[in-house]
GROMACS .gro file of C-alpha atoms in nm:
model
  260
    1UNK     CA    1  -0.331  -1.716   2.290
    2UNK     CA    2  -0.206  -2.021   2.075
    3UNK     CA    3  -0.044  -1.879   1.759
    4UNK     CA    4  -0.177  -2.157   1.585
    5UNK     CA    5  -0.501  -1.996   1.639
    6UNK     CA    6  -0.476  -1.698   1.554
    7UNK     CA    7  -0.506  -1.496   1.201
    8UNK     CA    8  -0.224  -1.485   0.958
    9UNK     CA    9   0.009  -1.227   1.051
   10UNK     CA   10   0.182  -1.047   0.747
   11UNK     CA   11   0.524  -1.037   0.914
   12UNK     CA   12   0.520  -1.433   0.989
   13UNK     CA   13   0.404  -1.493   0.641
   14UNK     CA   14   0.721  -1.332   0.509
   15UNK     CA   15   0.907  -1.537   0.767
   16UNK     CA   16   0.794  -1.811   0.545
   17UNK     CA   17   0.870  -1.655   0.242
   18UNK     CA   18   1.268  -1.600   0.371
   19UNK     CA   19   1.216  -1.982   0.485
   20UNK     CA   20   1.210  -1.858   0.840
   21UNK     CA   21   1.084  -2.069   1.143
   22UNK     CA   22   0.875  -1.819   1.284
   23UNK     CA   23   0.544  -1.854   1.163
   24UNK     CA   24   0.228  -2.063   1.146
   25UNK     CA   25   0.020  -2.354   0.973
   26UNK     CA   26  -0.188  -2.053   0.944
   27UNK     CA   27   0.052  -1.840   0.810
   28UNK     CA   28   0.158  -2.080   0.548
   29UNK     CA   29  -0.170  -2.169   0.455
   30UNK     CA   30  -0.236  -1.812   0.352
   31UNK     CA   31   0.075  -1.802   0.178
   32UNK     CA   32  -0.032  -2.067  -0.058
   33UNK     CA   33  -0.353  -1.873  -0.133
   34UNK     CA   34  -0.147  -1.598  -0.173
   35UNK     CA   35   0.085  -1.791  -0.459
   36UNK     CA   36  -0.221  -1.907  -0.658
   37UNK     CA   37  -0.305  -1.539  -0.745
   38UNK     CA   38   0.077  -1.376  -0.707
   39UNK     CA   39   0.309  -1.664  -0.783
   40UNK     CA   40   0.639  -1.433  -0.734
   41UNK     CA   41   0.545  -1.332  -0.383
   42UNK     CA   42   0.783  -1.498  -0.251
   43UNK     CA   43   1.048  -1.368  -0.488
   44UNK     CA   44   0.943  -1.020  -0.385
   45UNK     CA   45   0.959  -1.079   0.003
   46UNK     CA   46   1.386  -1.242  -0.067
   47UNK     CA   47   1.407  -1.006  -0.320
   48UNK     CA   48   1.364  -0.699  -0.037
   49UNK     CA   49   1.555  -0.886   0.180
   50UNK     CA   50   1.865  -0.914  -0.067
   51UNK     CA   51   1.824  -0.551  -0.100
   52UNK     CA   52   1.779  -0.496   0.253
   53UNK     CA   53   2.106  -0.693   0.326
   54UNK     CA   54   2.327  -0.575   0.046
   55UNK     CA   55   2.287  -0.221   0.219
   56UNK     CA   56   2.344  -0.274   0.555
   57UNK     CA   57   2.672  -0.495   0.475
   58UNK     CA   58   2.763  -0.183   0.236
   59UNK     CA   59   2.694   0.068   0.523
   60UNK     CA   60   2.859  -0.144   0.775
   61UNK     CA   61   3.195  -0.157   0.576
   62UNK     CA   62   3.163   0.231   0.529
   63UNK     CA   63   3.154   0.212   0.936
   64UNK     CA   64   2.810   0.298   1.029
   65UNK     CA   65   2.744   0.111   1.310
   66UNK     CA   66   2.354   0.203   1.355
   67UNK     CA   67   2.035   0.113   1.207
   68UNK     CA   68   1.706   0.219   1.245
   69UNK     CA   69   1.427  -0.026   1.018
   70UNK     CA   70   1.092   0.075   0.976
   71UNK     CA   71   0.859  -0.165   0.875
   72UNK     CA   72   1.050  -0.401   1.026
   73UNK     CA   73   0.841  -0.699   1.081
   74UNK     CA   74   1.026  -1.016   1.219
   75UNK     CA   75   1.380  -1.006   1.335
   76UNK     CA   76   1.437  -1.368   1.242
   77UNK     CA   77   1.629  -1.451   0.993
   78UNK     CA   78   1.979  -1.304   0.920
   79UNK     CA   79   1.848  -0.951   1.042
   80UNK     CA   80   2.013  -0.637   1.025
   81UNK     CA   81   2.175  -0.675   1.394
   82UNK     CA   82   2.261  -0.998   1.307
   83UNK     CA   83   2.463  -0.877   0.984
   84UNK     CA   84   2.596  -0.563   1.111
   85UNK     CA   85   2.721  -0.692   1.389
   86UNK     CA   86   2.954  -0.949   1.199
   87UNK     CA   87   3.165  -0.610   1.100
   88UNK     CA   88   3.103  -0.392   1.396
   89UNK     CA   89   3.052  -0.603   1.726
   90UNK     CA   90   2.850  -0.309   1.909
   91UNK     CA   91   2.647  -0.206   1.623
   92UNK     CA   92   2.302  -0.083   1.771
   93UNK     CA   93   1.960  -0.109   1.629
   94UNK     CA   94   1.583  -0.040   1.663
   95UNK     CA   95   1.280  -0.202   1.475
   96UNK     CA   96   0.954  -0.049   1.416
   97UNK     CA   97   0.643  -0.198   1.314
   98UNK     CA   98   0.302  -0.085   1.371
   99UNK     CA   99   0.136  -0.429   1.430
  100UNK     CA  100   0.121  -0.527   1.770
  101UNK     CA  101   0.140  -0.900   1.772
  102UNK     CA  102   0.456  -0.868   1.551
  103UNK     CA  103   0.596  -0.648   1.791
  104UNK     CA  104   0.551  -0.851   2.091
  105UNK     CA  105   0.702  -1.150   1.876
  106UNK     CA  106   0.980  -0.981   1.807
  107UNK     CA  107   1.040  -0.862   2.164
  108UNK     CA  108   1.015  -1.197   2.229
  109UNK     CA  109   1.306  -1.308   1.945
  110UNK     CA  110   1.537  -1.039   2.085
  111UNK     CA  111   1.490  -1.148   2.458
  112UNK     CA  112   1.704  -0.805   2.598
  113UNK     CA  113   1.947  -0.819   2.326
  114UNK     CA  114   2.197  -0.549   2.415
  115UNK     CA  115   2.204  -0.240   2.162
  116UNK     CA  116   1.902  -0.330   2.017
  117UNK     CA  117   1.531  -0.214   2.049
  118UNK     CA  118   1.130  -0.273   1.925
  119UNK     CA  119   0.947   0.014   1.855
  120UNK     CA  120   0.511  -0.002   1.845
  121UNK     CA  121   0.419   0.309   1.599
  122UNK     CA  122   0.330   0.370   1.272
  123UNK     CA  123   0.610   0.489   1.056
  124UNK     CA  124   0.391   0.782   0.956
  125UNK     CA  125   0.472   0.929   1.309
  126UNK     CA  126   0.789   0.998   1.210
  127UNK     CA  127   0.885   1.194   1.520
  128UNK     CA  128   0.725   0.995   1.780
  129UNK     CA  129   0.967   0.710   1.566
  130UNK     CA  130   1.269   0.961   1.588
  131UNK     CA  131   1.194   0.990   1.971
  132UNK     CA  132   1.184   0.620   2.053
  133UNK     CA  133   1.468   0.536   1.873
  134UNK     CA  134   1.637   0.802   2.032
  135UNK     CA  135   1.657   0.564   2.335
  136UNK     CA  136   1.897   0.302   2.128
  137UNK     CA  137   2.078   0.466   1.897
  138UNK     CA  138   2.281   0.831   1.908
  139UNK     CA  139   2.105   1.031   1.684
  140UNK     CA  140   2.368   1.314   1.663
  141UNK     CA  141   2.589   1.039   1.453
  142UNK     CA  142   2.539   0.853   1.139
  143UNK     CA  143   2.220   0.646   1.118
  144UNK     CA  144   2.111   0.407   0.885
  145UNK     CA  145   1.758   0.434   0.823
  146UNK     CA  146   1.598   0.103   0.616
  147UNK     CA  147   1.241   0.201   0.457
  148UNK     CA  148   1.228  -0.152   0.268
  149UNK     CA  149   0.898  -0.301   0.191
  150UNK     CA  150   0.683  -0.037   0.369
  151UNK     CA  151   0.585   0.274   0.171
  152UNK     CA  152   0.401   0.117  -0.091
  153UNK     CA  153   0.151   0.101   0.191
  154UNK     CA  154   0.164   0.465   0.265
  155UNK     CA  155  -0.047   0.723   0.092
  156UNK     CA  156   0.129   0.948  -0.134
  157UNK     CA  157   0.124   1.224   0.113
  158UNK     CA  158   0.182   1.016   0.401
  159UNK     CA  159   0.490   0.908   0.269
  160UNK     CA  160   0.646   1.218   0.121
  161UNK     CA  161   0.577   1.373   0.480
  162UNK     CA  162   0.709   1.110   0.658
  163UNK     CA  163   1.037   1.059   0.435
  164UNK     CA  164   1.095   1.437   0.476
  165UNK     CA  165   1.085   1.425   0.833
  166UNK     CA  166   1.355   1.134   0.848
  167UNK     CA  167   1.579   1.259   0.557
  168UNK     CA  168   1.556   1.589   0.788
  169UNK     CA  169   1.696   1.383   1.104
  170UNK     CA  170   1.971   1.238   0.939
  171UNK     CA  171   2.280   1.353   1.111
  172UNK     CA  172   2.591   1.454   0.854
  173UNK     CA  173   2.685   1.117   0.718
  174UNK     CA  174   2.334   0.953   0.774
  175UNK     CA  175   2.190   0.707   0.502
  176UNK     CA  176   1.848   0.589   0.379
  177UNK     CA  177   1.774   0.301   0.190
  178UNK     CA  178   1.391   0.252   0.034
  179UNK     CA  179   1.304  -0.019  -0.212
  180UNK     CA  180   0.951  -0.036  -0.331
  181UNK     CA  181   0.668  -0.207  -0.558
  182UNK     CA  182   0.669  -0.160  -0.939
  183UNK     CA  183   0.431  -0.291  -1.181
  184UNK     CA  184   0.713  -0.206  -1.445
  185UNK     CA  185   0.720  -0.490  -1.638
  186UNK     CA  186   0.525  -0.723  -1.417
  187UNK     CA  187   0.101  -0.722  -1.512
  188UNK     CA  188   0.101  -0.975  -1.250
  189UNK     CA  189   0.193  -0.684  -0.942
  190UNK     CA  190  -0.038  -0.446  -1.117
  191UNK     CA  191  -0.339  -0.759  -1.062
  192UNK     CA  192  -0.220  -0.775  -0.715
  193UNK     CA  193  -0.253  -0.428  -0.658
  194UNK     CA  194  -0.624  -0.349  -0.774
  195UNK     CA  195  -0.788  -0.689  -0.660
  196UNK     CA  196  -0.990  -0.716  -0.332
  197UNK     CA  197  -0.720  -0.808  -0.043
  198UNK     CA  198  -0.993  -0.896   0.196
  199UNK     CA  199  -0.835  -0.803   0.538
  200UNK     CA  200  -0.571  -0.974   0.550
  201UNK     CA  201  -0.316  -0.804   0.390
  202UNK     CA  202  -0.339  -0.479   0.193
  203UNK     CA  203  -0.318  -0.311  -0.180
  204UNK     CA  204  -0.028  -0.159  -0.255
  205UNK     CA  205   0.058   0.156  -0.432
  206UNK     CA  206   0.234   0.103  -0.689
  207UNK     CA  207   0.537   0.374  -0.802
  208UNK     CA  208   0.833   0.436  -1.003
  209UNK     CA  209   1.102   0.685  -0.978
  210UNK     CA  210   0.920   0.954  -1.044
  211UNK     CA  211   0.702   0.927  -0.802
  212UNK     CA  212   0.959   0.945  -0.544
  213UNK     CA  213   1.246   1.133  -0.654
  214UNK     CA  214   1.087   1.447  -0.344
  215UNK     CA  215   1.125   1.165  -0.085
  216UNK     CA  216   1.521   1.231  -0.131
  217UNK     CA  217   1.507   1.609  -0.127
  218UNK     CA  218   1.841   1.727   0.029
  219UNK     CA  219   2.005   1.409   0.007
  220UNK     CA  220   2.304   1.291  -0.206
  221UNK     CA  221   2.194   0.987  -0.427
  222UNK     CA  222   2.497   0.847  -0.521
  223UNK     CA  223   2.590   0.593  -0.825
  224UNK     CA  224   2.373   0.338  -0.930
  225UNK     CA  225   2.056   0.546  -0.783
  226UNK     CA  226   1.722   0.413  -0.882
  227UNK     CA  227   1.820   0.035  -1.002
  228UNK     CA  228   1.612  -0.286  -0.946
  229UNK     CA  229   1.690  -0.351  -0.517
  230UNK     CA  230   1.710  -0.692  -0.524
  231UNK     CA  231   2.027  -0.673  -0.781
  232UNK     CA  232   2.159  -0.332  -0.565
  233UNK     CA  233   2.515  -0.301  -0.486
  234UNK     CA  234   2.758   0.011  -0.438
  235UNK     CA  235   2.938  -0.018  -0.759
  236UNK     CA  236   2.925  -0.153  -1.134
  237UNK     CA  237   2.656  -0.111  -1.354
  238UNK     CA  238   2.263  -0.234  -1.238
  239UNK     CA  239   1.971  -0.298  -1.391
  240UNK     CA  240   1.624  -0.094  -1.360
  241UNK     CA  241   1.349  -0.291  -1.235
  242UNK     CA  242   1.187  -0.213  -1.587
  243UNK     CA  243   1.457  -0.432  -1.712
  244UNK     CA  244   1.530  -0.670  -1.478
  245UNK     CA  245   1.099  -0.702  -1.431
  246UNK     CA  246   1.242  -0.803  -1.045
  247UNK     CA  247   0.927  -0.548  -0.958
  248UNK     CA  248   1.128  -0.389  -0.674
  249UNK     CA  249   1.317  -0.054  -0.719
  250UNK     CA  250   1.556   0.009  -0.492
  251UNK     CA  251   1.747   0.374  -0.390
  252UNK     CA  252   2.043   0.454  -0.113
  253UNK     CA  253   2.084   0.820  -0.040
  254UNK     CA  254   2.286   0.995   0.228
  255UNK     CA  255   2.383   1.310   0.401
  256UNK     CA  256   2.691   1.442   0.305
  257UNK     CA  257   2.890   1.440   0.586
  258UNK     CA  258   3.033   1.725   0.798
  259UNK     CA  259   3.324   1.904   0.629
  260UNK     CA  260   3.690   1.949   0.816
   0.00000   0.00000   0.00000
């Protein structure tokens, strides 16, 4: 089928939003109804994507060398291969997304890329996730998993479940990264979030902190913890999203790693 003709796809829309190539008239169009009731949704999808590439750069120059992304959408535009890989030539990575079309797409982007894989499941199934990825990366060695942009689509319980099950796989040295939809500071987000989405793309739930500080259980959450993700970086001081009303907090937690 003709891309042109088919619906708007939610990872090619935020292709647009990064100012990516792969995506649609149709895509864009809904974008622009999209901007006439959320204006800054396009600051939220670059404002992930900072987040999203201040950590793996971070990571990288720590020396993990794999990445797992759920959520993953598009591997387009300055992706986490792509940045990784810039520090550690072999870095290795897998993308999940539950959407099939996106998935094929991004097959399609990747074309056999060495080292790196496309995974069709929901990030719920956490273990059929773990499993597939399995096949790319060497789970017995640090892993960075990438939650960005996806839980706020989860239920509450489907998401502390899920977390658990990946904090749990995270070999000594491990990482995860989440950032996440706040209506701190921005009544705009919390219009998005209770108006009727129509099919096309989805209500989010909205959260803080506190709503996800048991996501982390067992995990080391090291300096500046909970700040605003799209102004995230290792060190110095950061702003919450509350103050920085970026409506994205962002979190990087780890396993400590192996003693001796």
């Amino acid at each position: 089928m003709d891309p042109e003709e088919t619906p708007p796809n939610m990872a090619r829309v935020f292709d647009h939003y990064l100012g990516g190539t792969e995506n649609t008239v149709v895509d864009r169009e809904f974008a622009a109804e999209v901007d006439h009731v959320l204006p800054g949704m396009g600051a939220l999808c670059r404002g992930h994507r900072r987040f999203s590439a201040a950590v793996v750069d971070a990571w990288s120059a720590e020396g993990v060398d794999q990445f797992l992304e759920l959520g993953s959408g598009l591997p387009s535009v300055d992706h986490v291969h792509t940045r990784a890989r810039r520090v550690h030539p072999g870095a290795r990575a897998v993308y999940v997304d539950w959407d099939a079309v996106t998935v094929a797409h991004a097959g399609r982007l990747l074309d056999d890329e060495p080292g790196v894989g496309v995974v069709h499941a929901n990030v719920r199934d956490a273990a059929s996730v773990l499993a597939a990825a399995g096949d790319v990366l060497d789970l017995t060695r640090p892993v960075g998993v990438l939650a960005v942009g996806v839980l706020h689509y989860l239920a509450d319980e489907d998401a502390a479940a899920a977390m658990h099950v990946y904090a749990e796989a995270l070999a000594p040295g491990g990482r995860l990264a989440i950032s996440h939809l706040t209506g701190a500071a921005r009544p705009d987000i919390e219009t998005w979030a209770t108006i009727n989405h129509g099919g096309w793309s989805y209500a989010p739930r909205l959260r803080d902190p506190a709503d996800m500080l048991g996501w982390l259980a067992g995990l080391d959450v090291p300096e500046p913890g909970w700040v605003s993700a799209p102004d995230w970086r290792p060190d110095g001081a950061v702003p919450g999203a509350h103050t920085a009303a970026s409506g994205l907090w962002g979190v990087v937690a780890r396993r400590a790693p192996a003693r001796g």
